[in-house]
PDB file of C-alpha atoms and ligand atoms in Angstrom:
ATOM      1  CA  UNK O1268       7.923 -28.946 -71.012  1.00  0.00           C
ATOM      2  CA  UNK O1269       6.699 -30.180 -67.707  1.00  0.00           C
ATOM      3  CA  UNK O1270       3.858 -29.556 -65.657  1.00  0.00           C
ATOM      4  CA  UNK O1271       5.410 -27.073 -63.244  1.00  0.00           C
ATOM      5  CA  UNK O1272       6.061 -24.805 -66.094  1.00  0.00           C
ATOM      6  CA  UNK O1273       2.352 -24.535 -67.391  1.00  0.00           C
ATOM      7  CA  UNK O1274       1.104 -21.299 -66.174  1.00  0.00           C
ATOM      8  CA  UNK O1275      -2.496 -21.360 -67.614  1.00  0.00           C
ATOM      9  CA  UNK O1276      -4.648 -23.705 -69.632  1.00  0.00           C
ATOM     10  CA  UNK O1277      -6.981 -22.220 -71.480  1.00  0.00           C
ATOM     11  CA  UNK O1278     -10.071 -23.551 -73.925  1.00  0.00           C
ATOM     12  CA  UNK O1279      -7.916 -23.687 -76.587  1.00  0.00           C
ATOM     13  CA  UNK O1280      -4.517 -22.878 -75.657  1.00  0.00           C
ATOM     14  CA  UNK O1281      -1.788 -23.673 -72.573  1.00  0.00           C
ATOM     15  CA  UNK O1282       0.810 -21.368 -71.666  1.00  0.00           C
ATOM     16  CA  UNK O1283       4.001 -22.112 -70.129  1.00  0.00           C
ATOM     17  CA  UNK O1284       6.339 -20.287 -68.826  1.00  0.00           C
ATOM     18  CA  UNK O1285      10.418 -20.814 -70.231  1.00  0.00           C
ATOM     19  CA  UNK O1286      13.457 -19.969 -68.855  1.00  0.00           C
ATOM     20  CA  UNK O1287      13.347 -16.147 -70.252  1.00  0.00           C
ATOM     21  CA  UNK O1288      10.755 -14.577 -67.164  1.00  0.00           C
ATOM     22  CA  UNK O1289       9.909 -12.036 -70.283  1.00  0.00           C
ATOM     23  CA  UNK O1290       9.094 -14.776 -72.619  1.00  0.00           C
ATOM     24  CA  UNK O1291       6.065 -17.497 -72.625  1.00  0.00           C
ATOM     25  CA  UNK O1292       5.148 -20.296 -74.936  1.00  0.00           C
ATOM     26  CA  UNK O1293       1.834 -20.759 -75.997  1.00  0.00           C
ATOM     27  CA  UNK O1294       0.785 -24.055 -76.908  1.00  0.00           C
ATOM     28  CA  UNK O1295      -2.487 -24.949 -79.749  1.00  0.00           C
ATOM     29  CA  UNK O1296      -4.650 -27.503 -78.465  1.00  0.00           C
ATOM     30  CA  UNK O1297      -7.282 -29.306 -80.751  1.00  0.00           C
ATOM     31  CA  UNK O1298     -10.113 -29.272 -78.053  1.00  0.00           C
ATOM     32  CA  UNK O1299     -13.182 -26.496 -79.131  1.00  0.00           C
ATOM     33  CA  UNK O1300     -15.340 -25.179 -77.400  1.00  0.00           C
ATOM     34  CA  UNK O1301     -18.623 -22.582 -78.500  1.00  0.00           C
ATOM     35  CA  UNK O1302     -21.538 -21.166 -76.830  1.00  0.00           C
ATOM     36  CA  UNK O1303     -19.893 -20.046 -72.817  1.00  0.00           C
ATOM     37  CA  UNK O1304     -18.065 -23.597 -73.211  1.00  0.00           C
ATOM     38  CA  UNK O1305     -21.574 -25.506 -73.103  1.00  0.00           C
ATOM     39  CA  UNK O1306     -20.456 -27.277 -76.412  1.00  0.00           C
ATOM     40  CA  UNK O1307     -17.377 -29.373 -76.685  1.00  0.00           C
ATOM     41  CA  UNK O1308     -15.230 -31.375 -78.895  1.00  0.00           C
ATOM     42  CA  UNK O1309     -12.252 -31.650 -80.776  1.00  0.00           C
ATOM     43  CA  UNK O1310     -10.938 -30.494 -84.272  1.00  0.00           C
ATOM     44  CA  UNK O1311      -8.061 -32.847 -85.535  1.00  0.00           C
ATOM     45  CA  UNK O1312      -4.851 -30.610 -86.381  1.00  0.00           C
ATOM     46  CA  UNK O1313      -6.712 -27.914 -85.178  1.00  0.00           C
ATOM     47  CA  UNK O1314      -3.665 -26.957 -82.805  1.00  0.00           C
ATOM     48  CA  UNK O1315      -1.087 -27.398 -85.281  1.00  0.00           C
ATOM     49  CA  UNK O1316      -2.907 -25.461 -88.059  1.00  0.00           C
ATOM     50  CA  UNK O1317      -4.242 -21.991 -85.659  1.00  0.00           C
ATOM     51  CA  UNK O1318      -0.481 -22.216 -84.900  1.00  0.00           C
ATOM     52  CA  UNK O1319       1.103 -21.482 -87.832  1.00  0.00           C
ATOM     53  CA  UNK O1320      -1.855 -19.557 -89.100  1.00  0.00           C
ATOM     54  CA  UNK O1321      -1.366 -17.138 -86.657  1.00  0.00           C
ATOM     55  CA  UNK O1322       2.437 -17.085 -86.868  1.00  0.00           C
ATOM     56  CA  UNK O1323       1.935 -16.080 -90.494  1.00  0.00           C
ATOM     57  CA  UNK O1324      -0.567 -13.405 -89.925  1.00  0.00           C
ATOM     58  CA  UNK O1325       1.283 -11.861 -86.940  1.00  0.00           C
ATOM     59  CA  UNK O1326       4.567 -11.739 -89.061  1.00  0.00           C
ATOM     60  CA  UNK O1327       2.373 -10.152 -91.549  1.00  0.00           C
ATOM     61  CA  UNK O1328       1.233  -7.820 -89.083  1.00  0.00           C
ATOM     62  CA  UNK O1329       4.869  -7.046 -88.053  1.00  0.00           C
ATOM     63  CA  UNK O1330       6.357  -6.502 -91.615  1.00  0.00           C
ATOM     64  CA  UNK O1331       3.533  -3.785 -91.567  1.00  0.00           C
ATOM     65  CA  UNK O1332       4.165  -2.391 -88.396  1.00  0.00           C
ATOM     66  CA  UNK O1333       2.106  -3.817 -86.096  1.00  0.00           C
ATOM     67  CA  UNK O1334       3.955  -4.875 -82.895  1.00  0.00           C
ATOM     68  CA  UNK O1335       2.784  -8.362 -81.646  1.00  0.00           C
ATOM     69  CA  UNK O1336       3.999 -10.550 -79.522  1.00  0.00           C
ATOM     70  CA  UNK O1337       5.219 -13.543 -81.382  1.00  0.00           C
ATOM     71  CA  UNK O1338       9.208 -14.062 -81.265  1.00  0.00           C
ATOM     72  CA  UNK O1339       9.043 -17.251 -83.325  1.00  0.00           C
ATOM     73  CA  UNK O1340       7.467 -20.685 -83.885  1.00  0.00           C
ATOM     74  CA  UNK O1341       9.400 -23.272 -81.972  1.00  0.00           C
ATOM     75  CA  UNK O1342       7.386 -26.191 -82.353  1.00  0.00           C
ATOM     76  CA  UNK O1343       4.520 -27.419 -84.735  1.00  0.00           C
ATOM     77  CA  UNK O1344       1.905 -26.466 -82.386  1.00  0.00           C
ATOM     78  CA  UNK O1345       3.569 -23.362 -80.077  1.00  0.00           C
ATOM     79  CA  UNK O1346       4.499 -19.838 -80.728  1.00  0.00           C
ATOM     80  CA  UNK O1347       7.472 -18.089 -78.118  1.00  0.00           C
ATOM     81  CA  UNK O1348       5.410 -15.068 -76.965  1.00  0.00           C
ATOM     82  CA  UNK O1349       6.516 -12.360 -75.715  1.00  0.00           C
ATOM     83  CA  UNK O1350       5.013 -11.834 -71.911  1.00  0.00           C
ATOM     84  CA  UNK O1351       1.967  -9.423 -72.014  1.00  0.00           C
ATOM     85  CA  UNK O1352      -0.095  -7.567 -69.322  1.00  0.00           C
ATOM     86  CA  UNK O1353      -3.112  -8.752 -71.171  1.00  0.00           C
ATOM     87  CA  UNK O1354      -6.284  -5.913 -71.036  1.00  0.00           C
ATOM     88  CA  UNK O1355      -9.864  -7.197 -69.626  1.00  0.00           C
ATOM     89  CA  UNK O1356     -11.504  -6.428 -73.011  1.00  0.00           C
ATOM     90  CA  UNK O1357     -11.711  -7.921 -76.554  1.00  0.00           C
ATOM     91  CA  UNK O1358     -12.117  -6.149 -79.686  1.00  0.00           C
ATOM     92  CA  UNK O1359     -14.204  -7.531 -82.380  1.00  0.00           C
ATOM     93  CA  UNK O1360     -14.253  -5.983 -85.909  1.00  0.00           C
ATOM     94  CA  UNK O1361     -16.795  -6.411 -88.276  1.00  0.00           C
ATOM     95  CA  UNK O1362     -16.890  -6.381 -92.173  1.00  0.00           C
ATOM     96  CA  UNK O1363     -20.118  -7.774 -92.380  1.00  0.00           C
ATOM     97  CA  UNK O1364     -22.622  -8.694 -90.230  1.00  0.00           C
ATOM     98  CA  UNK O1365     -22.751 -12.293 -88.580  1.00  0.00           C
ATOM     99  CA  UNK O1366     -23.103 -13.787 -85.196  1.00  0.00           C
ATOM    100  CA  UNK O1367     -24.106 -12.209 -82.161  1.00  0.00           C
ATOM    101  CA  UNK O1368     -24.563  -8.633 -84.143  1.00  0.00           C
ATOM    102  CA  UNK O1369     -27.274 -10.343 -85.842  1.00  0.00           C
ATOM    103  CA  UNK O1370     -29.263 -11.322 -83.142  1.00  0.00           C
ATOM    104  CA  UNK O1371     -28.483  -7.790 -80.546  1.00  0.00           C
ATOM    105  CA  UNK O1372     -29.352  -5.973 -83.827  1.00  0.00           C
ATOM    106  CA  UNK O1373     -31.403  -7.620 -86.531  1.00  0.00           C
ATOM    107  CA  UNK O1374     -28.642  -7.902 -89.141  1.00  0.00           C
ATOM    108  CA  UNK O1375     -29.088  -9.947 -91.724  1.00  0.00           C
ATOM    109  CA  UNK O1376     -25.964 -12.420 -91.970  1.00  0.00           C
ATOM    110  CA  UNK O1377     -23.453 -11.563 -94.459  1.00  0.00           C
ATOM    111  CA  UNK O1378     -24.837  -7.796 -94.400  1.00  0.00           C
ATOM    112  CA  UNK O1379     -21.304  -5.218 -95.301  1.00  0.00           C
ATOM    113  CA  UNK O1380     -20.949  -2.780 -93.385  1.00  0.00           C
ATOM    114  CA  UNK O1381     -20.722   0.829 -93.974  1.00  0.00           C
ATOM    115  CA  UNK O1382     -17.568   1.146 -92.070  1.00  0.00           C
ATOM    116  CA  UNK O1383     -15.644  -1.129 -90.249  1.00  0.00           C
ATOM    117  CA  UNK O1384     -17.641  -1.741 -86.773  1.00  0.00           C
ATOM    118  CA  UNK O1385     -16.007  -1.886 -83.565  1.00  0.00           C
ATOM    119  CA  UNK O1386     -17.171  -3.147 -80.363  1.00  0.00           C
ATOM    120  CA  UNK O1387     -15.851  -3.956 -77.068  1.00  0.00           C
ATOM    121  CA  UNK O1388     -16.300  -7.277 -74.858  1.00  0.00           C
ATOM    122  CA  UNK O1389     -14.961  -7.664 -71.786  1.00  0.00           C
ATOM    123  CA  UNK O1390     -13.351 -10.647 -70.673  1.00  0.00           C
ATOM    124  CA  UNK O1391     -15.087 -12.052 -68.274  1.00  0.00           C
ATOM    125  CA  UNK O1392     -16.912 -15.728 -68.346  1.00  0.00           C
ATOM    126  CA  UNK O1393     -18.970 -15.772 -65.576  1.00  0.00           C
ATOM    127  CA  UNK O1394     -20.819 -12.769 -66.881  1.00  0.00           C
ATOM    128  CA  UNK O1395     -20.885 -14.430 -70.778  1.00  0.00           C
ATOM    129  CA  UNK O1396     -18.225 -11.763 -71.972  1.00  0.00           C
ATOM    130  CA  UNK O1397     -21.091  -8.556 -72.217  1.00  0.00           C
ATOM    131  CA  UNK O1398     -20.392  -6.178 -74.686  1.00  0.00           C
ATOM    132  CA  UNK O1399     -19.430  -2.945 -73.122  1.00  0.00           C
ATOM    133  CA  UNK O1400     -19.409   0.691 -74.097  1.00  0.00           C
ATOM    134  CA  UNK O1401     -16.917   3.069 -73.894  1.00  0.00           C
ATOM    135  CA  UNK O1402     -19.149   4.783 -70.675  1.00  0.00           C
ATOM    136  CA  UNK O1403     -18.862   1.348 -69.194  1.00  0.00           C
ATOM    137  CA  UNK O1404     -14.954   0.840 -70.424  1.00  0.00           C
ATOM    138  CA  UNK O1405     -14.666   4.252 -68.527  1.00  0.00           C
ATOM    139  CA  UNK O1406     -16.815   3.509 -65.194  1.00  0.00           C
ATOM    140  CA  UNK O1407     -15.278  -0.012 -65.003  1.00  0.00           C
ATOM    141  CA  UNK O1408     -12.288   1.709 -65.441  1.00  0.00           C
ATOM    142  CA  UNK O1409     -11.181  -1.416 -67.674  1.00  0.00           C
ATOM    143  CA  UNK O1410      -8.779   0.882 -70.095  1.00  0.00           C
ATOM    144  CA  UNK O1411      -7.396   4.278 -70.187  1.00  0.00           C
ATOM    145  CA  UNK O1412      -9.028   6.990 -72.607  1.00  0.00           C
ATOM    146  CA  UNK O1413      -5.752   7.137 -74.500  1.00  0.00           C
ATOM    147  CA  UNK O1414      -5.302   3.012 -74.451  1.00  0.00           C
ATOM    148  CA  UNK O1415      -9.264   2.964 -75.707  1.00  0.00           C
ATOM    149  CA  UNK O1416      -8.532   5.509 -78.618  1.00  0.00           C
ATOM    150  CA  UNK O1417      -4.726   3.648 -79.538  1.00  0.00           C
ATOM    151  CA  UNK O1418      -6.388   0.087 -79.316  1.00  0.00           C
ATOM    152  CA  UNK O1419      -8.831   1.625 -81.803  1.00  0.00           C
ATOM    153  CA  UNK O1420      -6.960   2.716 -84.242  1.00  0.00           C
ATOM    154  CA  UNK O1421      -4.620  -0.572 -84.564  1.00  0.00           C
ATOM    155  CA  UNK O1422      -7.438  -2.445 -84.767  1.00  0.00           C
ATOM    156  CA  UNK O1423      -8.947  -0.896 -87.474  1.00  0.00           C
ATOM    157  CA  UNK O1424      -5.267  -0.944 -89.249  1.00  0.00           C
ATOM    158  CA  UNK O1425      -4.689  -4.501 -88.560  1.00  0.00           C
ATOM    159  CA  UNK O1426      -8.136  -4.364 -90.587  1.00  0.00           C
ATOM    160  CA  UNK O1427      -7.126  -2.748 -93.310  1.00  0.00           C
ATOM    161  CA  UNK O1428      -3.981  -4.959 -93.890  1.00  0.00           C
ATOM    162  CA  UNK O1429      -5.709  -8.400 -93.102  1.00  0.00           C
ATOM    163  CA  UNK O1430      -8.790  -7.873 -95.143  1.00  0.00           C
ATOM    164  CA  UNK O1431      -6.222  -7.078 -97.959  1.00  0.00           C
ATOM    165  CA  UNK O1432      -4.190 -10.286 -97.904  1.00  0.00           C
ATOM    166  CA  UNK O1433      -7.025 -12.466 -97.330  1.00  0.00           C
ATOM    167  CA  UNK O1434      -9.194 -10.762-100.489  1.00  0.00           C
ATOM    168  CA  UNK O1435      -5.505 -11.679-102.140  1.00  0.00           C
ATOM    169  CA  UNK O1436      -6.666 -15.243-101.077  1.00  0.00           C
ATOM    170  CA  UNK O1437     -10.016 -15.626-102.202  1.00  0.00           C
ATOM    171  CA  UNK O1438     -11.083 -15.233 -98.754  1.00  0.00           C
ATOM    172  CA  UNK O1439     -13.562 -12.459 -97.071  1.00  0.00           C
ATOM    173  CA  UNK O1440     -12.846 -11.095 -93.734  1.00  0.00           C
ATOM    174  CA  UNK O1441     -15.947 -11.443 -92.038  1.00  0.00           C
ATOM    175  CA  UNK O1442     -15.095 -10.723 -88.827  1.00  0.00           C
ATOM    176  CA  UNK O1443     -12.515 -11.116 -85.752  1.00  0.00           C
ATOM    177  CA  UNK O1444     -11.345 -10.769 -82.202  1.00  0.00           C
ATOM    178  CA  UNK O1445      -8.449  -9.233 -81.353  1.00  0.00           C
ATOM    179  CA  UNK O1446      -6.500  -8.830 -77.857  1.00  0.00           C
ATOM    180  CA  UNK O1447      -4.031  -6.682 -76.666  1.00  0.00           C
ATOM    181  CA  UNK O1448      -1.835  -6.470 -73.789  1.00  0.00           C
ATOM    182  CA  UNK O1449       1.014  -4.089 -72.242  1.00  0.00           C
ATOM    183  CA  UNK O1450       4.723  -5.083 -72.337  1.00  0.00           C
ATOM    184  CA  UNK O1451       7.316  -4.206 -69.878  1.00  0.00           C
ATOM    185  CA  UNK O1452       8.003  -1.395 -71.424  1.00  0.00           C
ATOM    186  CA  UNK O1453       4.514   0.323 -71.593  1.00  0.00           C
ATOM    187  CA  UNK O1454       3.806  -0.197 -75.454  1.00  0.00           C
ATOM    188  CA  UNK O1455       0.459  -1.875 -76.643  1.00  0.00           C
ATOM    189  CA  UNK O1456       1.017  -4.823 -78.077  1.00  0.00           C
ATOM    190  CA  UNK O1457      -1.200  -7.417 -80.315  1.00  0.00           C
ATOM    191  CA  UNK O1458      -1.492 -10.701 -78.040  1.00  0.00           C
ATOM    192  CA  UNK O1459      -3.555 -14.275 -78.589  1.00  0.00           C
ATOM    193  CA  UNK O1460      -3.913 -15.379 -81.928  1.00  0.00           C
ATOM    194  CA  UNK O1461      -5.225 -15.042 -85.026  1.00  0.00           C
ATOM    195  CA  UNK O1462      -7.240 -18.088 -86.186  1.00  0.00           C
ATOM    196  CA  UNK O1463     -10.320 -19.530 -88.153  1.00  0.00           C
ATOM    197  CA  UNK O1464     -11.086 -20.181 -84.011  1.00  0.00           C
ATOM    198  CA  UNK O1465     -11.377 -16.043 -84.294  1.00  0.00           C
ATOM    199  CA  UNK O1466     -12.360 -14.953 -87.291  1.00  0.00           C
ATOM    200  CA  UNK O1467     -15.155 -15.643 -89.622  1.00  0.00           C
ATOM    201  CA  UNK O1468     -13.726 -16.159 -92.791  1.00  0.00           C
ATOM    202  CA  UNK O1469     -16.023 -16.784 -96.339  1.00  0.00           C
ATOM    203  CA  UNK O1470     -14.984 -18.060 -99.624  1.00  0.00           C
ATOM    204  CA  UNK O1471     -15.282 -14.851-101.165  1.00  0.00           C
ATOM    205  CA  UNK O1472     -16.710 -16.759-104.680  1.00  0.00           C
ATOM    206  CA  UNK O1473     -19.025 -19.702-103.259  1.00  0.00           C
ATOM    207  CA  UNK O1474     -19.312 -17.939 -99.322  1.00  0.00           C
ATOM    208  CA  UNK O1475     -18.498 -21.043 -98.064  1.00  0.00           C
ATOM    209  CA  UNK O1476     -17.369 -21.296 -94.299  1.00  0.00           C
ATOM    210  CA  UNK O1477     -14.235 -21.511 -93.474  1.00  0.00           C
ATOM    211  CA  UNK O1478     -14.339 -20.590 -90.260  1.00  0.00           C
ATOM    212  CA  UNK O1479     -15.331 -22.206 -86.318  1.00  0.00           C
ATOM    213  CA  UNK O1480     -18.951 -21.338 -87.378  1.00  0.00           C
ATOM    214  CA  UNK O1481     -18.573 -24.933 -89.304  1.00  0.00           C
ATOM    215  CA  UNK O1482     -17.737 -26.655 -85.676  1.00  0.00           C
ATOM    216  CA  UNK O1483     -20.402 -24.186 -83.671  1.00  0.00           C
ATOM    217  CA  UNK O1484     -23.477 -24.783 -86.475  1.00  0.00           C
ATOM    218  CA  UNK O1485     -22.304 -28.535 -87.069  1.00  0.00           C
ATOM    219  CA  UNK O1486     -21.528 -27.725 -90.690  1.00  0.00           C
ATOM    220  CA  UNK O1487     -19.422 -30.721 -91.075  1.00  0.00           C
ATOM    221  CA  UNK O1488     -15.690 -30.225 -93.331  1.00  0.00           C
ATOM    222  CA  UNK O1489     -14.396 -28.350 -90.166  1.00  0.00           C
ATOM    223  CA  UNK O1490     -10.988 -30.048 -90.303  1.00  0.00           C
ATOM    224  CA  UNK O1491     -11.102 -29.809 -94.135  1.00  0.00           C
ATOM    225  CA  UNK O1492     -12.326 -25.789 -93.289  1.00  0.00           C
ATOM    226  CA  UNK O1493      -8.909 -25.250 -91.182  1.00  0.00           C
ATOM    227  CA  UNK O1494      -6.770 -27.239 -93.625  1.00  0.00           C
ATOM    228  CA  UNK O1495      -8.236 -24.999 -96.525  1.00  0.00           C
ATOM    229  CA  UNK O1496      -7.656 -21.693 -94.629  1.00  0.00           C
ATOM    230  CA  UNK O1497      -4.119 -22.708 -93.621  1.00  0.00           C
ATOM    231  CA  UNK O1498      -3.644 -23.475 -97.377  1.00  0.00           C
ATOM    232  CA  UNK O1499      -4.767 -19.841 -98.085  1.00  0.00           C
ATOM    233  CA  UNK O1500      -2.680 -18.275 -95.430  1.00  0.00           C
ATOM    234  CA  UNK O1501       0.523 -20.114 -97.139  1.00  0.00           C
ATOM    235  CA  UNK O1502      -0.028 -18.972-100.310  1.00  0.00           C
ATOM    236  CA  UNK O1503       2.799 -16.349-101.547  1.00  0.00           C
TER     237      UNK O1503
HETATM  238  N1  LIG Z 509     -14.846 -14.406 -81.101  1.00  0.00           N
HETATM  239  C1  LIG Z 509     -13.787 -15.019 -80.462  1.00  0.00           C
HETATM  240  N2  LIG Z 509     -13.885 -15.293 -79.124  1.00  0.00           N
HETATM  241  C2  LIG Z 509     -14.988 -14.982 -78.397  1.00  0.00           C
HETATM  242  C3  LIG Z 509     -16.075 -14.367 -79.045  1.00  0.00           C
HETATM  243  C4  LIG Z 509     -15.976 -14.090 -80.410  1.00  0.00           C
HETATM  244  O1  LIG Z 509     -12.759 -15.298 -81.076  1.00  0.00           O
HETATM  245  O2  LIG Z 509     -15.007 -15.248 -77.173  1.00  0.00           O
HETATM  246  C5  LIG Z 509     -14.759 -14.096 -82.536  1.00  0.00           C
HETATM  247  C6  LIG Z 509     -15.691 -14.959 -83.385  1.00  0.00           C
HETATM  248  O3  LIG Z 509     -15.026 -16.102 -83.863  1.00  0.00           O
HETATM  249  C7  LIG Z 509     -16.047 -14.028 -84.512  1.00  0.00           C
HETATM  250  C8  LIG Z 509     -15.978 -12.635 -83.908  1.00  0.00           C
HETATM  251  O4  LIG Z 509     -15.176 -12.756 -82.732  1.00  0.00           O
HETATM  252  O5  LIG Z 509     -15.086 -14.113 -85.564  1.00  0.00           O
HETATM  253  C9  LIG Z 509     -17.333 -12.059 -83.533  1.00  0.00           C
HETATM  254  O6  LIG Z 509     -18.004 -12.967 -82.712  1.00  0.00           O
HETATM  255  P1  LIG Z 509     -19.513 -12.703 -82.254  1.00  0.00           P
HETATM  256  O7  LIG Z 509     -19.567 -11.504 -81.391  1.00  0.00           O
HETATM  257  O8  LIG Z 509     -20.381 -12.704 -83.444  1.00  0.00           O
HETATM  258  O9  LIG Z 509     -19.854 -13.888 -81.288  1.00  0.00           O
HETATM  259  P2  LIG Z 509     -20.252 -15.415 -81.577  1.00  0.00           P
HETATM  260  O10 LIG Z 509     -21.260 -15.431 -82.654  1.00  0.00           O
HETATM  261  O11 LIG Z 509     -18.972 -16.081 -81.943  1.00  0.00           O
HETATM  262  O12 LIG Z 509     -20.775 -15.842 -80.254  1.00  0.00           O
END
């Protein structure tokens, strides 16, 4: 891959366009970042771990429905994508409480939830990625009504099957980011990754962190954090 074909490089990924205009491949990088980008470093194997954690999960996803946009793994650290008109928002979903919720709302860390909580960010650094309401999703005009209520529901599925395999694992399902985007034929599709860079995952016996919280906090045993979730993941 050479440098005219990188399209984007991101915090933690690069794209690159390939020789199918419907197809991109996105490429794990170790570098981290937390906080708006103000902190910075690197987690060793971090690239070639998210990578195949995420190809396992989205395959997951698939066998269960979900559309998503991997096509396949071609090298240890980069995932064939399928092109996606990517939507301005995140979704986060939350199991328990952690994070920003806890300081917006006075949560307690490690709090459950009554239901599975949903909220909105929108994608947008300058402005520190606000969370946004579904008034302001409307005004902004950022997503359609029917997109909202569809991106909605497959998050919360994509819940319900991921906190499944990972209790399977010995792992709780804190919380997570997901994002979507459109495909050339219209239908919503799960896009970016699914990673201990995304999620908050807790032993569920010790609630150790497994999770980017280790790298953000300074926890130490980050690599040994990814290794150990990739271990999970890979377990039949
Ligand atoms: N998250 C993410 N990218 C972001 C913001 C959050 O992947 O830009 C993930 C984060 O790892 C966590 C979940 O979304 O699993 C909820 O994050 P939160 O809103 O608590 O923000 P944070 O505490 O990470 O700033």
């Amino acid at each position: 891959m050479t440098n005219e074909n990188k399209l984007y490089e991101g915090k933690a990924k690069i794209v690159w366009a390939t020789e199918n205009p419907d197809e991109v491949a996105q490429q794990f990088k170790d570098d981290a970042t937390a906080f708006d980008g103000k902190k910075k470093g690197q987690i060793a194997h971090k690239g070639v771990r998210n990578a195949r954690i995420s190809a396992i999960l989205f395959r997951l996803l698939e066998e269960n429905g979900i559309a998503t946009q991997l096509v396949d793994q071609i090298f240890e650290d980069t995932l064939l994508c399928k092109k996606l008109q990517m939507y301005p928002v995140e979704v986060v979903v939350r199991n328990y409480a952690a994070g920003s919720i806890c300081k917006r709302l006075g949560f307690e860390e490690g709090a459950r939830m009554k239901q599975p909580l949903l909220e909105f960010f929108l994608k947008d650094d300058s402005l520190g990625d606000p969370l946004v309401t579904d008034a302001h999703i409307e005004e902004l005009e950022l997503v359609s009504a029917e997109e909202r209520d569809e991106i909605k529901r497959l998050a919360l599925e994509i819940n319900a099957i991921l906190s499944e395999f990972f209790a399977d694992r010995g792992v709780m399902l804190v919380d997570f980011k997901l994002e979507f985007g459109k495909d050339s034929a219209g239908n919503i599709v799960l896009g970016d990754e699914i990673s201990p860079d995304t999620c908050r995952f807790w032993d569920a016996s010790t609630k150790k962190k497994l999770d980017k919280d280790r790298f953000r906090r300074d926890l130490g045993d980050v690599e040994a954090a990814y290794e150990e979730m990739l271990k999970r993941v890979e377990t039949k």
